[in-house]
């Protein structure tokens, strides 16, 4: 990932989205969830370790679950409430995709609802910029202006990958702000 403070924030954000996308290329849906949560958890660890190092040189980070790391980062004001909620919903998606039950894929209404909620929470300037970029592509015949259009265009799986790349880049920005 790119942590260079000298880069323009939009360029760094976009490059980190691309790096994430390369890491999950050629993975099935379940593998995407597992790799994504590992990447996000690693960044959460880094956030907590940097903050802990600012307070004490001797203190060590205890073993914690993904959701505990998310909550602790929020309570320590390392991430904002929208990012916390995003990470919590993503944790629910990971649980859906790592269960052995057959009905835990994109056809499941709960999974679809979580994905749409992730899109709405992350409906920000970057999201809108990417929609504009998609719309500016000459090969795109129809214009996409909202989340439902995007899901229809790139599918549930593509939407999850897209949102995960935004989540990852957002966490990296939180880490850069802290350092």
PDB file of C-alpha atoms in Angstrom:
ATOM      1  CA  UNK A   1       0.000   0.000   0.000  1.00  0.00           C
ATOM      2  CA  UNK A   2       1.053   3.603  -0.521  1.00  0.00           C
ATOM      3  CA  UNK A   3       1.548   5.742   2.592  1.00  0.00           C
ATOM      4  CA  UNK A   4       3.355   8.687   0.946  1.00  0.00           C
ATOM      5  CA  UNK A   5       2.057  11.917   2.499  1.00  0.00           C
ATOM      6  CA  UNK A   6       3.646  13.854  -0.363  1.00  0.00           C
ATOM      7  CA  UNK A   7       1.145  12.473  -2.863  1.00  0.00           C
ATOM      8  CA  UNK A   8      -2.150  14.198  -3.516  1.00  0.00           C
ATOM      9  CA  UNK A   9      -4.789  12.482  -1.358  1.00  0.00           C
ATOM     10  CA  UNK A  10      -7.008  11.611  -4.356  1.00  0.00           C
ATOM     11  CA  UNK A  11      -4.102  10.097  -6.258  1.00  0.00           C
ATOM     12  CA  UNK A  12      -2.936   8.106  -3.224  1.00  0.00           C
ATOM     13  CA  UNK A  13      -6.509   6.947  -2.542  1.00  0.00           C
ATOM     14  CA  UNK A  14      -6.933   5.814  -6.156  1.00  0.00           C
ATOM     15  CA  UNK A  15      -3.569   4.032  -6.220  1.00  0.00           C
ATOM     16  CA  UNK A  16      -4.416   2.177  -3.012  1.00  0.00           C
ATOM     17  CA  UNK A  17      -7.733   1.125  -4.550  1.00  0.00           C
ATOM     18  CA  UNK A  18      -5.822  -0.265  -7.550  1.00  0.00           C
ATOM     19  CA  UNK A  19      -3.322  -2.118  -5.350  1.00  0.00           C
ATOM     20  CA  UNK A  20      -6.167  -3.712  -3.406  1.00  0.00           C
ATOM     21  CA  UNK A  21      -7.903  -4.687  -6.649  1.00  0.00           C
ATOM     22  CA  UNK A  22      -4.750  -6.451  -7.866  1.00  0.00           C
ATOM     23  CA  UNK A  23      -4.537  -8.405  -4.593  1.00  0.00           C
ATOM     24  CA  UNK A  24      -8.021  -9.834  -5.053  1.00  0.00           C
ATOM     25  CA  UNK A  25      -7.817 -10.429  -8.798  1.00  0.00           C
ATOM     26  CA  UNK A  26      -8.763 -13.959  -9.867  1.00  0.00           C
ATOM     27  CA  UNK A  27     -10.254 -14.830  -6.467  1.00  0.00           C
ATOM     28  CA  UNK A  28     -13.684 -16.351  -5.988  1.00  0.00           C
ATOM     29  CA  UNK A  29     -16.248 -14.548  -3.809  1.00  0.00           C
ATOM     30  CA  UNK A  30     -15.346 -16.411  -0.618  1.00  0.00           C
ATOM     31  CA  UNK A  31     -11.611 -15.840  -1.162  1.00  0.00           C
ATOM     32  CA  UNK A  32     -12.239 -12.126  -1.793  1.00  0.00           C
ATOM     33  CA  UNK A  33     -13.928 -11.856   1.611  1.00  0.00           C
ATOM     34  CA  UNK A  34     -11.138 -13.728   3.411  1.00  0.00           C
ATOM     35  CA  UNK A  35      -8.323 -11.769   1.733  1.00  0.00           C
ATOM     36  CA  UNK A  36     -10.175  -8.478   2.232  1.00  0.00           C
ATOM     37  CA  UNK A  37     -10.769  -8.979   5.939  1.00  0.00           C
ATOM     38  CA  UNK A  38      -7.094  -9.950   6.366  1.00  0.00           C
ATOM     39  CA  UNK A  39      -5.993  -6.746   4.603  1.00  0.00           C
ATOM     40  CA  UNK A  40      -8.391  -4.601   6.653  1.00  0.00           C
ATOM     41  CA  UNK A  41      -7.424  -6.295   9.902  1.00  0.00           C
ATOM     42  CA  UNK A  42      -3.740  -5.686   9.148  1.00  0.00           C
ATOM     43  CA  UNK A  43      -4.422  -1.971   8.652  1.00  0.00           C
ATOM     44  CA  UNK A  44      -6.496  -1.844  11.861  1.00  0.00           C
ATOM     45  CA  UNK A  45      -3.535  -3.434  13.684  1.00  0.00           C
ATOM     46  CA  UNK A  46      -1.203  -0.800  12.260  1.00  0.00           C
ATOM     47  CA  UNK A  47      -3.548   1.994  13.349  1.00  0.00           C
ATOM     48  CA  UNK A  48      -3.731   0.657  16.880  1.00  0.00           C
ATOM     49  CA  UNK A  49       0.027   0.040  17.110  1.00  0.00           C
ATOM     50  CA  UNK A  50       0.877   3.560  15.934  1.00  0.00           C
ATOM     51  CA  UNK A  51      -1.545   5.052  18.468  1.00  0.00           C
ATOM     52  CA  UNK A  52      -0.238   2.784  21.226  1.00  0.00           C
ATOM     53  CA  UNK A  53       3.365   3.731  20.427  1.00  0.00           C
ATOM     54  CA  UNK A  54       2.427   7.405  20.838  1.00  0.00           C
ATOM     55  CA  UNK A  55       1.259   6.661  24.376  1.00  0.00           C
ATOM     56  CA  UNK A  56       3.784   4.078  25.588  1.00  0.00           C
ATOM     57  CA  UNK A  57       6.962   2.525  24.251  1.00  0.00           C
ATOM     58  CA  UNK A  58       6.467  -0.616  26.363  1.00  0.00           C
ATOM     59  CA  UNK A  59       2.786  -1.400  25.835  1.00  0.00           C
ATOM     60  CA  UNK A  60       1.826  -4.186  23.438  1.00  0.00           C
ATOM     61  CA  UNK A  61      -1.381  -4.737  21.560  1.00  0.00           C
ATOM     62  CA  UNK A  62      -3.306  -7.769  22.899  1.00  0.00           C
ATOM     63  CA  UNK A  63      -4.871 -10.368  20.611  1.00  0.00           C
ATOM     64  CA  UNK A  64      -8.323  -9.143  19.591  1.00  0.00           C
ATOM     65  CA  UNK A  65     -11.086 -10.077  17.217  1.00  0.00           C
ATOM     66  CA  UNK A  66     -11.799  -8.051  14.086  1.00  0.00           C
ATOM     67  CA  UNK A  67     -14.898  -6.452  15.641  1.00  0.00           C
ATOM     68  CA  UNK A  68     -12.980  -5.562  18.827  1.00  0.00           C
ATOM     69  CA  UNK A  69     -10.310  -3.826  16.740  1.00  0.00           C
ATOM     70  CA  UNK A  70     -12.975  -1.872  14.878  1.00  0.00           C
ATOM     71  CA  UNK A  71     -14.646  -0.788  18.122  1.00  0.00           C
ATOM     72  CA  UNK A  72     -11.343   0.127  19.774  1.00  0.00           C
ATOM     73  CA  UNK A  73     -10.249   2.196  16.764  1.00  0.00           C
ATOM     74  CA  UNK A  74     -13.550   4.057  16.942  1.00  0.00           C
ATOM     75  CA  UNK A  75     -13.357   4.611  20.703  1.00  0.00           C
ATOM     76  CA  UNK A  76      -9.801   5.905  20.329  1.00  0.00           C
ATOM     77  CA  UNK A  77     -11.115   8.281  17.609  1.00  0.00           C
ATOM     78  CA  UNK A  78      -8.885   6.729  14.942  1.00  0.00           C
ATOM     79  CA  UNK A  79     -11.839   6.185  12.620  1.00  0.00           C
ATOM     80  CA  UNK A  80     -15.134   8.016  12.184  1.00  0.00           C
ATOM     81  CA  UNK A  81     -18.564   6.537  12.843  1.00  0.00           C
ATOM     82  CA  UNK A  82     -19.354   5.950   9.148  1.00  0.00           C
ATOM     83  CA  UNK A  83     -16.150   3.948   8.675  1.00  0.00           C
ATOM     84  CA  UNK A  84     -16.880   2.020  11.875  1.00  0.00           C
ATOM     85  CA  UNK A  85     -20.363   1.130  10.616  1.00  0.00           C
ATOM     86  CA  UNK A  86     -18.898   0.190   7.233  1.00  0.00           C
ATOM     87  CA  UNK A  87     -16.372  -2.146   8.866  1.00  0.00           C
ATOM     88  CA  UNK A  88     -19.100  -3.703  11.034  1.00  0.00           C
ATOM     89  CA  UNK A  89     -21.324  -4.412   8.042  1.00  0.00           C
ATOM     90  CA  UNK A  90     -18.357  -5.794   6.138  1.00  0.00           C
ATOM     91  CA  UNK A  91     -17.704  -8.110   9.103  1.00  0.00           C
ATOM     92  CA  UNK A  92     -21.288  -9.393   8.725  1.00  0.00           C
ATOM     93  CA  UNK A  93     -20.674 -10.060   5.032  1.00  0.00           C
ATOM     94  CA  UNK A  94     -17.486 -11.954   5.836  1.00  0.00           C
ATOM     95  CA  UNK A  95     -19.449 -14.127   8.263  1.00  0.00           C
ATOM     96  CA  UNK A  96     -22.050 -14.828   5.574  1.00  0.00           C
ATOM     97  CA  UNK A  97     -19.458 -15.865   3.024  1.00  0.00           C
ATOM     98  CA  UNK A  98     -17.338 -17.973   5.355  1.00  0.00           C
ATOM     99  CA  UNK A  99     -20.237 -20.077   6.648  1.00  0.00           C
ATOM    100  CA  UNK A 100     -20.674 -23.454   5.022  1.00  0.00           C
ATOM    101  CA  UNK A 101     -24.364 -22.879   4.339  1.00  0.00           C
ATOM    102  CA  UNK A 102     -25.368 -22.786   0.686  1.00  0.00           C
ATOM    103  CA  UNK A 103     -27.677 -19.773   0.959  1.00  0.00           C
ATOM    104  CA  UNK A 104     -24.983 -17.284   1.951  1.00  0.00           C
ATOM    105  CA  UNK A 105     -24.143 -15.783  -1.405  1.00  0.00           C
ATOM    106  CA  UNK A 106     -25.328 -12.810  -3.435  1.00  0.00           C
ATOM    107  CA  UNK A 107     -28.796 -14.311  -3.875  1.00  0.00           C
ATOM    108  CA  UNK A 108     -29.411 -13.996  -0.122  1.00  0.00           C
ATOM    109  CA  UNK A 109     -31.544 -10.939   0.698  1.00  0.00           C
ATOM    110  CA  UNK A 110     -29.560 -10.216   3.899  1.00  0.00           C
ATOM    111  CA  UNK A 111     -26.311 -10.177   1.904  1.00  0.00           C
ATOM    112  CA  UNK A 112     -27.826  -7.872  -0.727  1.00  0.00           C
ATOM    113  CA  UNK A 113     -29.178  -5.533   1.962  1.00  0.00           C
ATOM    114  CA  UNK A 114     -25.751  -5.331   3.625  1.00  0.00           C
ATOM    115  CA  UNK A 115     -24.089  -4.549   0.292  1.00  0.00           C
ATOM    116  CA  UNK A 116     -26.598  -1.796  -0.496  1.00  0.00           C
ATOM    117  CA  UNK A 117     -26.114  -0.347   2.990  1.00  0.00           C
ATOM    118  CA  UNK A 118     -22.330  -0.354   2.445  1.00  0.00           C
ATOM    119  CA  UNK A 119     -22.839   1.546  -0.797  1.00  0.00           C
ATOM    120  CA  UNK A 120     -25.089   4.130   0.831  1.00  0.00           C
ATOM    121  CA  UNK A 121     -22.717   4.695   3.761  1.00  0.00           C
ATOM    122  CA  UNK A 122     -19.839   5.131   1.326  1.00  0.00           C
ATOM    123  CA  UNK A 123     -21.761   7.368  -1.072  1.00  0.00           C
ATOM    124  CA  UNK A 124     -19.109  10.072  -0.893  1.00  0.00           C
ATOM    125  CA  UNK A 125     -17.020  12.221  -3.232  1.00  0.00           C
ATOM    126  CA  UNK A 126     -14.797   9.293  -4.259  1.00  0.00           C
ATOM    127  CA  UNK A 127     -17.828   7.108  -4.956  1.00  0.00           C
ATOM    128  CA  UNK A 128     -19.411   9.849  -7.058  1.00  0.00           C
ATOM    129  CA  UNK A 129     -16.117  10.508  -8.872  1.00  0.00           C
ATOM    130  CA  UNK A 130     -15.870   6.841  -9.822  1.00  0.00           C
ATOM    131  CA  UNK A 131     -19.465   6.862 -11.058  1.00  0.00           C
ATOM    132  CA  UNK A 132     -18.528   9.862 -13.231  1.00  0.00           C
ATOM    133  CA  UNK A 133     -15.512   7.971 -14.578  1.00  0.00           C
ATOM    134  CA  UNK A 134     -17.700   4.975 -15.412  1.00  0.00           C
ATOM    135  CA  UNK A 135     -20.191   7.282 -17.121  1.00  0.00           C
ATOM    136  CA  UNK A 136     -17.425   8.978 -19.131  1.00  0.00           C
ATOM    137  CA  UNK A 137     -16.296   5.666 -20.650  1.00  0.00           C
ATOM    138  CA  UNK A 138     -17.404   5.721 -24.312  1.00  0.00           C
ATOM    139  CA  UNK A 139     -18.252   2.008 -24.196  1.00  0.00           C
ATOM    140  CA  UNK A 140     -20.862   2.614 -21.476  1.00  0.00           C
ATOM    141  CA  UNK A 141     -24.178   3.090 -23.216  1.00  0.00           C
ATOM    142  CA  UNK A 142     -26.308   3.811 -20.152  1.00  0.00           C
ATOM    143  CA  UNK A 143     -25.540   6.439 -17.500  1.00  0.00           C
ATOM    144  CA  UNK A 144     -25.319   5.356 -13.855  1.00  0.00           C
ATOM    145  CA  UNK A 145     -26.348   7.840 -11.202  1.00  0.00           C
ATOM    146  CA  UNK A 146     -27.100   5.773  -8.124  1.00  0.00           C
ATOM    147  CA  UNK A 147     -26.067   2.645  -6.273  1.00  0.00           C
ATOM    148  CA  UNK A 148     -28.711   0.408  -7.821  1.00  0.00           C
ATOM    149  CA  UNK A 149     -27.437   1.345 -11.279  1.00  0.00           C
ATOM    150  CA  UNK A 150     -23.889   0.443 -10.267  1.00  0.00           C
ATOM    151  CA  UNK A 151     -24.972  -2.943  -8.893  1.00  0.00           C
ATOM    152  CA  UNK A 152     -26.801  -3.622 -12.133  1.00  0.00           C
ATOM    153  CA  UNK A 153     -23.724  -2.639 -14.176  1.00  0.00           C
ATOM    154  CA  UNK A 154     -20.950  -4.464 -12.291  1.00  0.00           C
ATOM    155  CA  UNK A 155     -22.989  -7.029 -10.340  1.00  0.00           C
ATOM    156  CA  UNK A 156     -23.043  -7.862  -6.644  1.00  0.00           C
ATOM    157  CA  UNK A 157     -19.537  -9.309  -6.664  1.00  0.00           C
ATOM    158  CA  UNK A 158     -18.075  -6.309  -8.494  1.00  0.00           C
ATOM    159  CA  UNK A 159     -19.860  -3.936  -6.133  1.00  0.00           C
ATOM    160  CA  UNK A 160     -18.391  -5.688  -3.080  1.00  0.00           C
ATOM    161  CA  UNK A 161     -14.892  -5.521  -4.590  1.00  0.00           C
ATOM    162  CA  UNK A 162     -15.390  -1.842  -5.381  1.00  0.00           C
ATOM    163  CA  UNK A 163     -16.646  -1.005  -1.878  1.00  0.00           C
ATOM    164  CA  UNK A 164     -13.860  -3.063  -0.268  1.00  0.00           C
ATOM    165  CA  UNK A 165     -11.281  -1.078  -2.222  1.00  0.00           C
ATOM    166  CA  UNK A 166     -12.835   2.151  -0.889  1.00  0.00           C
ATOM    167  CA  UNK A 167     -12.882   0.786   2.680  1.00  0.00           C
ATOM    168  CA  UNK A 168      -9.228  -0.239   2.455  1.00  0.00           C
ATOM    169  CA  UNK A 169      -8.128   3.102   1.004  1.00  0.00           C
ATOM    170  CA  UNK A 170     -10.138   4.942   3.696  1.00  0.00           C
ATOM    171  CA  UNK A 171      -8.423   2.988   6.474  1.00  0.00           C
ATOM    172  CA  UNK A 172      -5.024   3.768   4.977  1.00  0.00           C
ATOM    173  CA  UNK A 173      -5.925   7.469   4.945  1.00  0.00           C
ATOM    174  CA  UNK A 174      -6.821   7.225   8.652  1.00  0.00           C
ATOM    175  CA  UNK A 175      -3.399   5.684   9.283  1.00  0.00           C
ATOM    176  CA  UNK A 176      -1.642   8.415   7.296  1.00  0.00           C
ATOM    177  CA  UNK A 177      -3.487  11.110   9.283  1.00  0.00           C
ATOM    178  CA  UNK A 178      -2.337   9.498  12.518  1.00  0.00           C
ATOM    179  CA  UNK A 179       1.348   9.256  11.623  1.00  0.00           C
TER     180      UNK A 179
END
